[in-house]
């Protein structure tokens, strides 16, 4: 079954095939390239879980995983809206769905992308956090009267999130008030949006954010029609106990009720939580030196989040196609294929103590922020994607 040709590392069969799981993939393909598994049924089911528990419109944050099969799976699940940040993301979603609603939720856009989004792709929803951006939107949509404008509010720093977004995006409440008043004059629909920070480990972040927003809405003195609660919903990585989608959305529902904001039109922009568990990454051990495993993928490839900056503790398991591992597990560190010693992942990753050169590792929960962040540094960017059913 090994179809590796001398001039390529690719080993995919010509006919798309759905494998059972990662073990099945390794047995059939013995992949030399980093290989993603994608479980589109699980992604559809997760999207349904989110939509069934949310009393508003869910818009997938496309940056998380822009694989066309992911976008298609979400459309199949009935997702009607997508959060996009660039023209290529807009074109991607449009190439898959002619009817999906596109929300351009990057607060700082080029004039060209605003104009193209509005006139060529029917985008009507834009976010902003500064008066100059409001002017830019009005100018580049030629004073359109059908704009849905969302003012992004900066939240206090969230220490419970893996990446806090408030140092880069959002207007402070005092600045948001005049901005809402100015946007009201040109908006058909006016909204407020926020992001609690990605992979927030505390569902109360949503309640705190809604209480802040309540004050801004009260103090601005103009009618606000909609609230977009952003993303940030966490997934469990190794050894992490995080609130479920249902927990987070219950907190949102309760906070909206107490803040008397439950009559607002509601939007969410989930990213990570919809797709992380629907993907895994199969890598190969190219060499072992003690507890350091040299993999065929690293932080410049699909494992940026496992690097020193975020240290995401991906769950891992060893795969050996023709023999068994010993039962004992040991802690390992990973390094990638590039000629760069920053390409280190300290883990520790618990794997069979006898793992060795030529074994594979399935790195789980890599359906979010992995493929999207790959670079071709040192010529190691290539990867394959296969489909699995379990
Ligand atoms: C990245 C991003 C999201 C998705 O965040 P997750 O933490 O992956 O859910 C949603 N909205 C905006 C504006 C973003 O930048």
Coordinates of N, CA, C and O in Angstrom, one line a residue, residues 74-199:
X74 N -19.8 23.0 7.8 CA -20.6 24.0 8.6 C -21.9 24.4 7.9 O -23.0 24.5 8.5
X75 N -21.7 24.6 6.6 CA -22.9 24.9 5.8 C -23.9 23.8 5.8 O -25.1 24.0 6.0
X76 N -23.4 22.5 5.7 CA -24.3 21.3 5.8 C -25.0 21.3 7.1 O -26.1 20.8 7.2
X77 N -24.3 21.8 8.2 CA -24.9 21.7 9.5 C -26.0 22.8 9.6 O -26.7 22.9 10.6
X78 N -26.1 23.7 8.7 CA -27.1 24.8 8.7 C -26.6 26.1 9.2 O -27.3 27.0 9.5
X79 N -25.2 26.3 9.2 CA -24.7 27.6 9.6 C -24.9 28.6 8.5 O -24.6 28.3 7.3
X80 N -25.5 29.7 8.8 CA -25.9 30.7 7.8 C -24.9 31.9 7.7 O -25.1 32.7 6.8
X81 N -24.0 32.0 8.7 CA -23.2 33.2 8.7 C -21.8 32.9 9.0 O -21.5 31.9 9.7
X82 N -20.8 33.7 8.5 CA -19.4 33.5 8.7 C -18.7 34.8 9.1 O -19.0 35.8 8.4
X83 N -17.8 34.7 10.0 CA -17.1 35.9 10.5 C -15.8 35.9 9.6 O -15.0 35.0 9.7
X84 N -15.6 36.9 8.8 CA -14.4 37.0 7.9 C -13.6 38.2 8.2 O -14.1 39.2 8.8
X85 N -12.3 38.2 7.9 CA -11.4 39.3 8.2 C -10.7 39.8 7.0 O -9.9 40.8 7.1
X86 N -10.8 39.2 5.8 CA -10.0 39.6 4.7 C -10.8 39.2 3.4 O -11.7 38.4 3.5
X87 N -10.4 39.8 2.3 CA -11.1 39.5 1.0 C -10.9 38.0 0.7 O -11.8 37.3 0.2
X88 N -9.7 37.4 0.8 CA -9.5 36.0 0.5 C -10.5 35.1 1.4 O -11.0 34.2 0.8
X89 N -10.7 35.5 2.6 CA -11.7 34.7 3.4 C -13.1 34.9 2.8 O -13.9 33.9 2.8
X90 N -13.4 36.1 2.4 CA -14.7 36.4 1.8 C -14.9 35.5 0.6 O -15.9 34.9 0.4
X91 N -13.9 35.6 -0.3 CA -14.0 34.8 -1.6 C -14.1 33.3 -1.3 O -14.8 32.6 -2.0
X92 N -13.4 32.8 -0.3 CA -13.4 31.4 0.0 C -14.8 31.0 0.4 O -15.4 30.0 -0.1
X93 N -15.4 31.7 1.3 CA -16.8 31.3 1.8 C -17.8 31.5 0.6 O -18.6 30.6 0.4
X94 N -17.6 32.5 -0.2 CA -18.5 32.7 -1.3 C -18.4 31.6 -2.4 O -19.4 31.2 -3.0
X95 N -17.2 31.1 -2.5 CA -17.0 30.0 -3.5 C -17.7 28.7 -3.0 O -17.9 27.8 -3.9
X96 N -18.0 28.6 -1.8 CA -18.7 27.4 -1.3 C -20.2 27.7 -1.1 O -21.0 26.8 -1.3
X97 N -20.6 28.9 -0.6 CA -22.0 29.2 -0.4 C -22.3 30.6 -1.0 O -21.7 31.6 -0.7
X98 N -23.3 30.5 -1.9 CA -23.7 31.8 -2.6 C -24.5 32.6 -1.6 O -24.7 33.8 -1.8
X99 N -25.1 32.0 -0.6 CA -26.1 32.7 0.3 C -25.6 33.0 1.7 O -26.3 33.7 2.4
X100 N -24.5 32.4 2.1 CA -24.0 32.7 3.5 C -23.9 34.2 3.7 O -23.4 34.9 2.8
X101 N -24.3 34.6 4.9 CA -24.1 36.0 5.3 C -22.6 36.2 5.8 O -22.1 35.4 6.5
X102 N -22.0 37.2 5.3 CA -20.6 37.5 5.6 C -20.5 38.7 6.5 O -21.0 39.8 6.2
X103 N -19.9 38.5 7.7 CA -19.7 39.6 8.7 C -18.2 39.9 8.7 O -17.4 39.1 9.0
X104 N -17.9 41.2 8.2 CA -16.5 41.6 8.1 C -16.1 42.2 9.4 O -16.3 43.4 9.7
X105 N -15.7 41.4 10.4 CA -15.5 41.8 11.8 C -14.1 42.1 12.1 O -13.7 42.2 13.3
X106 N -13.2 42.4 11.1 CA -11.9 43.0 11.5 C -12.1 44.5 11.7 O -12.7 45.1 10.8
X107 N -11.6 45.0 12.8 CA -11.9 46.4 13.1 C -11.1 47.4 12.2 O -11.4 48.6 12.2
X108 N -10.0 46.9 11.6 CA -9.1 47.8 10.8 C -9.0 47.2 9.4 O -8.2 46.2 9.2
X109 N -9.7 47.8 8.5 CA -9.8 47.2 7.1 C -9.2 48.2 6.1 O -9.2 49.4 6.3
X110 N -8.7 47.7 5.0 CA -8.2 48.6 3.9 C -9.4 49.2 3.2 O -10.5 48.5 3.1
X111 N -9.2 50.4 2.7 CA -10.4 51.0 1.9 C -10.8 50.1 0.8 O -12.0 49.9 0.5
X112 N -9.8 49.5 0.1 CA -10.2 48.6 -1.1 C -11.0 47.4 -0.6 O -11.9 47.0 -1.4
X113 N -10.7 46.8 0.5 CA -11.4 45.6 0.9 C -12.8 46.0 1.4 O -13.7 45.2 1.1
X114 N -13.0 47.2 1.9 CA -14.4 47.6 2.3 C -15.2 47.7 1.1 O -16.3 47.2 1.0
X115 N -14.7 48.4 0.1 CA -15.4 48.7 -1.1 C -15.7 47.4 -1.9 O -16.9 47.2 -2.3
X116 N -14.7 46.6 -2.0 CA -14.9 45.3 -2.7 C -15.9 44.4 -2.0 O -16.8 43.8 -2.6
X117 N -15.8 44.4 -0.7 CA -16.7 43.5 0.1 C -18.2 44.0 -0.1 O -19.1 43.2 -0.3
X118 N -18.4 45.3 0.0 CA -19.7 45.9 -0.1 C -20.3 45.7 -1.5 O -21.4 45.2 -1.7
X119 N -19.5 46.2 -2.5 CA -20.1 46.2 -3.9 C -20.0 44.9 -4.6 O -20.9 44.6 -5.4
X120 N -19.0 44.1 -4.3 CA -18.9 42.8 -5.1 C -19.4 41.6 -4.4 O -19.7 40.6 -5.0
X121 N -19.4 41.6 -3.0 CA -19.8 40.4 -2.3 C -21.0 40.7 -1.3 O -21.2 39.8 -0.5
X122 N -21.7 41.8 -1.5 CA -22.9 42.0 -0.7 C -22.7 42.0 0.8 O -23.6 41.6 1.6
X123 N -21.5 42.3 1.3 CA -21.2 42.4 2.7 C -21.9 43.7 3.2 O -21.7 44.8 2.7
X124 N -22.7 43.5 4.3 CA -23.4 44.7 4.9 C -22.9 44.9 6.3 O -23.3 46.0 6.9
X125 N -22.3 44.0 6.9 CA -22.0 44.1 8.3 C -20.4 44.3 8.5 O -19.6 43.5 8.0
X126 N -20.1 45.3 9.2 CA -18.7 45.7 9.5 C -18.5 46.0 10.9 O -19.4 46.6 11.6
X127 N -17.3 45.8 11.5 CA -17.1 46.2 12.8 C -16.0 47.3 12.8 O -15.3 47.5 11.8
X128 N -16.0 48.1 13.9 CA -15.0 49.2 13.9 C -14.8 49.6 15.4 O -15.6 49.2 16.3
X129 N -13.7 50.2 15.7 CA -13.4 50.6 17.0 C -12.8 52.0 17.1 O -12.2 52.4 18.1
X130 N -13.0 52.8 16.0 CA -12.4 54.1 15.9 C -13.1 55.0 14.9 O -13.7 54.5 13.9
X131 N -13.2 56.3 15.2 CA -14.0 57.2 14.3 C -13.4 57.2 12.9 O -14.2 57.4 12.0
X132 N -12.1 57.1 12.8 CA -11.5 57.1 11.4 C -12.0 55.9 10.6 O -12.1 56.0 9.4
X133 N -12.2 54.8 11.2 CA -12.7 53.6 10.5 C -14.1 53.8 10.1 O -14.5 53.4 9.0
X134 N -14.9 54.5 11.0 CA -16.3 54.8 10.6 C -16.3 55.6 9.3 O -17.1 55.3 8.4
X135 N -15.4 56.6 9.3 CA -15.4 57.5 8.1 C -14.9 56.7 6.9 O -15.5 56.8 5.8
X136 N -14.0 55.8 7.1 CA -13.5 54.9 6.0 C -14.6 54.1 5.4 O -14.8 53.9 4.2
X137 N -15.4 53.5 6.3 CA -16.5 52.6 5.9 C -17.6 53.4 5.1 O -18.0 53.0 4.1
X138 N -17.9 54.6 5.6 CA -18.9 55.5 5.0 C -18.4 55.9 3.6 O -19.2 55.7 2.6
X139 N -17.2 56.3 3.5 CA -16.6 56.7 2.2 C -16.6 55.6 1.2 O -17.0 55.8 0.1
X140 N -16.1 54.4 1.6 CA -15.9 53.3 0.7 C -17.2 52.5 0.4 O -17.1 51.6 -0.5
X141 N -18.3 52.8 1.0 CA -19.5 52.2 0.6 C -20.4 53.3 0.0 O -21.6 53.1 -0.2
X142 N -19.8 54.5 -0.3 CA -20.5 55.6 -0.9 C -21.7 56.0 -0.1 O -22.8 56.2 -0.7
X143 N -21.6 56.1 1.2 CA -22.7 56.6 2.0 C -23.9 55.7 2.0 O -25.0 56.1 2.0
X144 N -23.7 54.4 1.9 CA -24.8 53.4 1.9 C -25.7 53.5 3.0 O -25.3 53.9 4.1
X145 N -27.0 53.2 2.8 CA -28.0 53.4 3.9 C -28.4 52.0 4.4 O -29.4 51.9 5.1
X146 N -27.7 51.0 4.1 CA -28.1 49.6 4.6 C -26.9 48.9 5.3 O -26.7 47.7 5.2
X147 N -26.2 49.7 6.1 CA -25.0 49.1 6.8 C -25.4 48.7 8.2 O -26.2 49.3 8.9
X148 N -24.9 47.5 8.6 CA -25.0 47.0 10.0 C -23.6 47.3 10.6 O -22.6 46.6 10.2
X149 N -23.5 48.2 11.6 CA -22.2 48.5 12.1 C -22.1 48.1 13.6 O -23.0 48.4 14.4
X150 N -21.0 47.4 13.9 CA -20.8 46.9 15.2 C -19.6 47.6 15.8 O -18.5 47.5 15.3
X151 N -19.8 48.3 16.9 CA -18.7 48.9 17.6 C -18.0 47.9 18.6 O -18.7 47.3 19.5
X152 N -16.7 47.7 18.4 CA -16.0 46.7 19.3 C -15.6 47.4 20.5 O -14.9 48.4 20.5
X153 N -15.9 46.8 21.7 CA -15.6 47.3 23.0 C -14.4 46.6 23.5 O -14.4 45.3 23.5
X154 N -13.4 47.3 24.0 CA -12.3 46.7 24.7 C -12.7 46.3 26.1 O -13.3 47.1 26.8
X155 N -12.4 45.0 26.4 CA -12.7 44.6 27.8 C -11.4 44.6 28.6 O -10.3 44.7 28.1
X156 N -11.6 44.7 30.0 CA -10.4 44.6 30.8 C -9.7 43.3 30.5 O -10.2 42.3 30.1
X157 N -8.3 43.3 30.8 CA -7.5 42.2 30.4 C -8.0 40.9 31.0 O -8.4 40.9 32.2
X158 N -8.1 39.8 30.2 CA -8.6 38.5 30.7 C -7.5 37.6 30.9 O -6.9 37.0 30.0
X159 N -7.1 37.4 32.2 CA -6.0 36.5 32.5 C -6.4 35.0 32.4 O -5.5 34.1 32.4
X160 N -7.7 34.8 32.2 CA -8.2 33.4 32.0 C -8.1 32.9 30.6 O -8.5 31.8 30.3
X161 N -7.7 33.8 29.7 CA -7.7 33.4 28.2 C -6.3 33.1 27.8 O -5.3 33.6 28.4
X162 N -6.2 32.3 26.8 CA -4.8 31.9 26.2 C -4.2 33.1 25.5 O -3.1 33.4 25.6
X163 N -5.1 33.8 24.7 CA -4.6 35.1 24.1 C -5.7 36.1 24.4 O -6.9 35.9 24.0
X164 N -5.3 37.2 25.0 CA -6.2 38.3 25.3 C -6.2 39.2 24.1 O -5.1 39.5 23.5
X165 N -7.4 39.7 23.6 CA -7.4 40.5 22.4 C -7.5 42.0 22.7 O -7.5 42.8 21.8
X166 N -7.7 42.4 24.0 CA -8.1 43.8 24.2 C -7.0 44.8 24.1 O -7.2 46.0 24.1
X167 N -5.7 44.3 24.1 CA -4.6 45.2 23.9 C -4.5 45.7 22.5 O -3.9 46.7 22.2
X168 N -5.1 45.0 21.6 CA -5.0 45.3 20.2 C -6.3 45.9 19.6 O -6.3 46.8 18.8
X169 N -7.5 45.4 20.1 CA -8.8 45.8 19.5 C -9.7 46.3 20.5 O -9.7 45.9 21.7
X170 N -10.6 47.2 20.0 CA -11.7 47.6 20.9 C -11.5 49.1 21.3 O -10.4 49.6 21.5
X171 N -12.7 49.8 21.5 CA -12.7 51.1 22.0 C -13.0 51.0 23.5 O -13.8 50.2 23.9
X172 N -12.2 51.8 24.3 CA -12.5 51.8 25.7 C -14.0 52.4 25.9 O -14.4 53.2 25.0
X173 N -14.7 52.0 26.9 CA -16.0 52.4 27.1 C -16.3 53.9 26.9 O -17.2 54.3 26.2
X174 N -15.3 54.8 27.4 CA -15.5 56.2 27.3 C -15.5 56.7 25.8 O -16.1 57.6 25.4
X175 N -14.6 56.0 25.0 CA -14.5 56.3 23.6 C -15.6 55.7 22.8 O -16.0 56.1 21.7
X176 N -16.1 54.5 23.3 CA -17.2 53.8 22.6 C -18.5 54.6 22.5 O -19.2 54.5 21.5
X177 N -18.7 55.4 23.5 CA -20.0 56.2 23.6 C -20.2 57.2 22.4 O -21.1 57.1 21.7
X178 N -19.2 58.1 22.2 CA -19.3 59.0 21.1 C -19.3 58.2 19.7 O -19.9 58.6 18.8
X179 N -18.6 57.1 19.7 CA -18.5 56.3 18.5 C -19.8 55.7 18.2 O -20.3 55.6 17.0
X180 N -20.5 55.1 19.2 CA -21.9 54.6 19.0 C -22.8 55.7 18.5 O -23.7 55.5 17.6
X181 N -22.7 56.9 19.1 CA -23.6 58.0 18.7 C -23.4 58.4 17.3 O -24.3 58.6 16.5
X182 N -22.1 58.4 16.8 CA -21.8 58.7 15.4 C -22.2 57.6 14.5 O -22.8 57.9 13.4
X183 N -22.0 56.4 14.9 CA -22.3 55.3 14.0 C -23.8 55.2 13.9 O -24.4 54.8 12.8
X184 N -24.6 55.5 14.9 CA -26.1 55.4 14.9 C -26.6 56.3 13.7 O -27.6 55.9 13.1
X185 N -25.9 57.4 13.4 CA -26.4 58.3 12.4 C -26.4 57.7 11.0 O -27.1 58.2 10.1
X186 N -25.4 56.8 10.8 CA -25.3 56.2 9.4 C -25.7 54.8 9.3 O -25.7 54.2 8.2
X187 N -25.9 54.1 10.5 CA -26.2 52.7 10.5 C -27.7 52.4 10.3 O -28.5 53.1 10.9
X188 N -28.0 51.4 9.6 CA -29.3 50.9 9.6 C -29.5 50.1 10.8 O -30.5 50.2 11.5
X189 N -28.6 49.2 11.1 CA -28.6 48.4 12.4 C -27.3 48.7 13.1 O -26.2 48.7 12.5
X190 N -27.4 49.0 14.4 CA -26.3 49.3 15.2 C -26.1 48.2 16.3 O -27.0 47.8 17.0
X191 N -24.8 47.8 16.4 CA -24.5 46.7 17.3 C -23.3 47.0 18.2 O -22.5 47.9 17.9
X192 N -23.1 46.2 19.2 CA -21.9 46.3 20.0 C -21.3 44.9 19.9 O -22.0 43.9 19.9
X193 N -20.0 44.8 19.9 CA -19.4 43.4 19.9 C -18.2 43.4 20.8 O -17.6 44.5 21.1
X194 N -17.8 42.2 21.2 CA -16.6 42.1 22.1 C -16.0 40.7 21.8 O -16.6 39.8 21.2
X195 N -14.8 40.5 22.3 CA -14.2 39.1 22.3 C -13.5 38.9 23.7 O -12.7 39.7 24.0
X196 N -13.9 37.9 24.4 CA -13.4 37.7 25.8 C -11.9 37.2 25.8 O -11.3 37.1 26.8
X197 N -11.4 36.9 24.6 CA -10.0 36.3 24.5 C -10.2 34.8 24.2 O -11.2 34.2 24.6
X198 N -9.3 34.3 23.4 CA -9.5 32.9 22.9 C -9.1 31.9 24.0 O -8.3 32.2 24.9
X199 N -9.8 30.8 24.0 CA -9.6 29.7 24.9 C -9.7 30.2 26.3 O -8.9 30.1 27.2

